[in-house]
XYZ file of C-alpha atoms in Angstrom:
186
model
C 100.643 -9.193 -35.192
C 97.832 -9.676 -37.705
C 94.251 -10.471 -36.761
C 94.625 -14.095 -37.895
C 97.700 -14.526 -35.689
C 96.144 -13.501 -32.371
C 96.543 -16.392 -29.952
C 98.638 -18.355 -32.447
C 102.187 -17.250 -31.706
C 103.507 -20.718 -32.565
C 100.773 -21.680 -35.034
C 97.512 -23.522 -34.603
C 97.125 -25.689 -31.510
C 96.766 -29.259 -32.814
C 96.413 -31.077 -29.519
C 95.812 -30.556 -25.838
C 97.389 -33.034 -23.422
C 96.176 -34.009 -19.990
C 98.266 -35.698 -17.314
C 96.228 -38.469 -15.676
C 96.857 -40.951 -12.851
C 95.086 -43.865 -14.609
C 94.768 -43.889 -18.388
C 91.913 -46.429 -18.464
C 89.767 -44.452 -16.028
C 90.527 -41.223 -17.898
C 89.528 -42.675 -21.293
C 86.256 -43.980 -19.830
C 85.530 -40.599 -18.203
C 86.187 -38.635 -21.411
C 83.967 -41.005 -23.392
C 81.138 -41.243 -20.853
C 81.044 -37.583 -19.814
C 82.105 -35.794 -23.015
C 81.425 -38.282 -25.807
C 85.058 -38.175 -26.959
C 86.340 -41.231 -28.794
C 87.327 -43.618 -30.177
C 90.570 -43.812 -28.228
C 93.808 -45.407 -29.340
C 95.864 -46.199 -26.260
C 99.551 -46.820 -26.896
C 101.043 -48.553 -23.887
C 104.588 -48.828 -22.618
C 106.073 -46.041 -24.723
C 109.806 -45.572 -24.193
C 111.268 -42.393 -25.643
C 114.984 -41.699 -25.720
C 114.988 -38.159 -24.413
C 117.123 -35.364 -23.091
C 115.636 -33.252 -20.306
C 117.392 -30.160 -18.947
C 120.520 -31.383 -20.743
C 120.500 -34.833 -19.107
C 119.647 -38.198 -20.750
C 116.193 -39.506 -19.883
C 114.301 -42.668 -20.761
C 110.768 -41.239 -20.713
C 108.152 -43.920 -19.967
C 104.448 -43.300 -20.580
C 101.112 -44.672 -21.683
C 99.298 -42.287 -24.037
C 95.761 -42.298 -25.352
C 94.716 -40.290 -28.399
C 91.256 -39.227 -29.574
C 89.751 -36.231 -31.336
C 87.192 -33.590 -30.443
C 86.436 -32.325 -33.937
C 89.871 -31.598 -35.403
C 91.582 -31.129 -32.028
C 93.565 -34.119 -30.806
C 93.125 -34.931 -27.127
C 96.096 -36.718 -25.576
C 95.956 -38.402 -22.188
C 99.351 -39.138 -20.630
C 100.107 -41.462 -17.723
C 103.688 -41.192 -16.507
C 105.370 -44.530 -15.769
C 108.727 -43.215 -14.558
C 109.746 -43.639 -10.935
C 108.930 -40.395 -9.069
C 112.630 -40.047 -8.196
C 113.422 -39.540 -11.912
C 113.224 -35.903 -13.072
C 110.755 -35.746 -15.970
C 108.512 -33.025 -17.409
C 105.681 -34.658 -15.426
C 107.333 -35.399 -12.076
C 106.457 -32.270 -10.086
C 102.786 -32.516 -11.001
C 102.642 -36.293 -10.486
C 104.203 -36.142 -7.014
C 101.872 -33.266 -6.054
C 98.827 -35.099 -7.443
C 98.125 -32.182 -9.803
C 96.264 -33.873 -12.626
C 94.831 -32.074 -15.620
C 96.045 -30.121 -18.603
C 99.784 -30.457 -19.147
C 100.529 -28.844 -22.520
C 99.309 -27.670 -25.887
C 101.077 -28.824 -29.047
C 101.912 -27.349 -32.424
C 103.155 -28.846 -35.682
C 106.590 -27.525 -36.674
C 107.976 -27.954 -40.180
C 111.259 -26.503 -38.882
C 111.349 -27.775 -35.318
C 114.750 -26.205 -34.586
C 113.427 -22.750 -35.547
C 110.272 -23.305 -33.472
C 112.303 -24.253 -30.388
C 114.589 -21.234 -30.896
C 111.548 -18.937 -31.120
C 110.093 -20.389 -27.913
C 113.401 -19.952 -26.089
C 113.355 -16.282 -27.175
C 109.826 -15.998 -25.726
C 110.921 -17.120 -22.247
C 110.475 -20.882 -22.469
C 113.098 -23.341 -21.226
C 113.517 -26.642 -19.352
C 113.600 -28.253 -22.778
C 112.817 -31.942 -23.153
C 113.800 -33.390 -26.535
C 112.138 -36.709 -27.307
C 112.873 -38.947 -30.284
C 110.462 -41.459 -31.697
C 111.656 -44.780 -33.077
C 111.502 -43.221 -36.540
C 113.992 -40.511 -35.503
C 111.524 -37.626 -35.603
C 111.754 -35.163 -32.751
C 109.234 -33.808 -30.287
C 110.007 -31.030 -27.812
C 108.411 -29.947 -24.555
C 109.282 -26.495 -23.265
C 108.095 -24.893 -20.016
C 107.469 -21.201 -19.554
C 110.085 -19.840 -17.173
C 108.064 -16.635 -16.742
C 104.622 -18.016 -15.895
C 103.345 -18.427 -12.352
C 101.578 -21.598 -13.451
C 102.874 -24.728 -15.142
C 102.632 -23.589 -18.765
C 104.071 -26.145 -21.187
C 104.110 -26.329 -24.987
C 105.135 -29.100 -27.350
C 106.445 -28.937 -30.897
C 105.811 -31.962 -33.103
C 108.287 -32.258 -35.962
C 105.972 -32.476 -38.954
C 106.486 -35.379 -41.349
C 104.050 -37.063 -43.766
C 103.140 -40.015 -41.541
C 102.243 -37.674 -38.653
C 99.932 -35.682 -40.925
C 98.355 -38.965 -42.057
C 97.814 -40.098 -38.452
C 95.979 -36.865 -37.654
C 93.875 -37.016 -40.830
C 92.949 -40.659 -40.182
C 92.008 -39.943 -36.556
C 89.802 -37.011 -37.542
C 88.105 -39.094 -40.254
C 87.486 -42.011 -37.852
C 86.003 -39.653 -35.275
C 83.616 -38.167 -37.837
C 82.022 -41.575 -38.498
C 82.372 -43.098 -35.014
C 79.080 -44.560 -33.785
C 80.042 -44.703 -30.102
C 80.907 -48.403 -30.092
C 84.365 -49.918 -29.729
C 85.593 -46.848 -27.895
C 88.971 -48.232 -26.799
C 91.824 -49.772 -28.813
C 95.043 -50.824 -27.122
C 98.404 -51.075 -28.851
C 101.744 -51.942 -27.268
C 104.537 -49.583 -28.270
C 106.870 -52.519 -28.945
C 104.801 -53.333 -32.052
C 105.945 -50.019 -33.595
C 109.660 -50.815 -33.405
């Protein structure tokens, strides 16, 4: 492994996601305590998913902001705790905090295959309304909850990241929170 590849087995980490019990409180905390913002909160997201080979309607609120070029994602699970999701065990145990790191993948199938070879499993495939795929995978060899996500790279996703980074660079600390309902995307 070359010097530039150390710590980047799957590429550059493009976002870090945190599981939170209340998305509004979490956004306020990140802004007040860390100066992170502005936030775009997308509410009532429904993702047609497959988790551990079973169909899943994944329900979340997510909030996105940037710390420099790193996207910070806050996730509030909306599924009933009886439904098996990639978040359920941590939600029911009240274990809030970092959930996963994410990578762009031009060839998402190859990225998932590589992760499976590295000891990841419990795959959750999620599809956005545009048909692009996102995958969570959990390490089956780690003693801690170690999750990764692959984001199928497409031009609009690159544009979203670039726009968010640009907005953060000129943000003056006002208008820290924007809310969007997921239904407006479909």
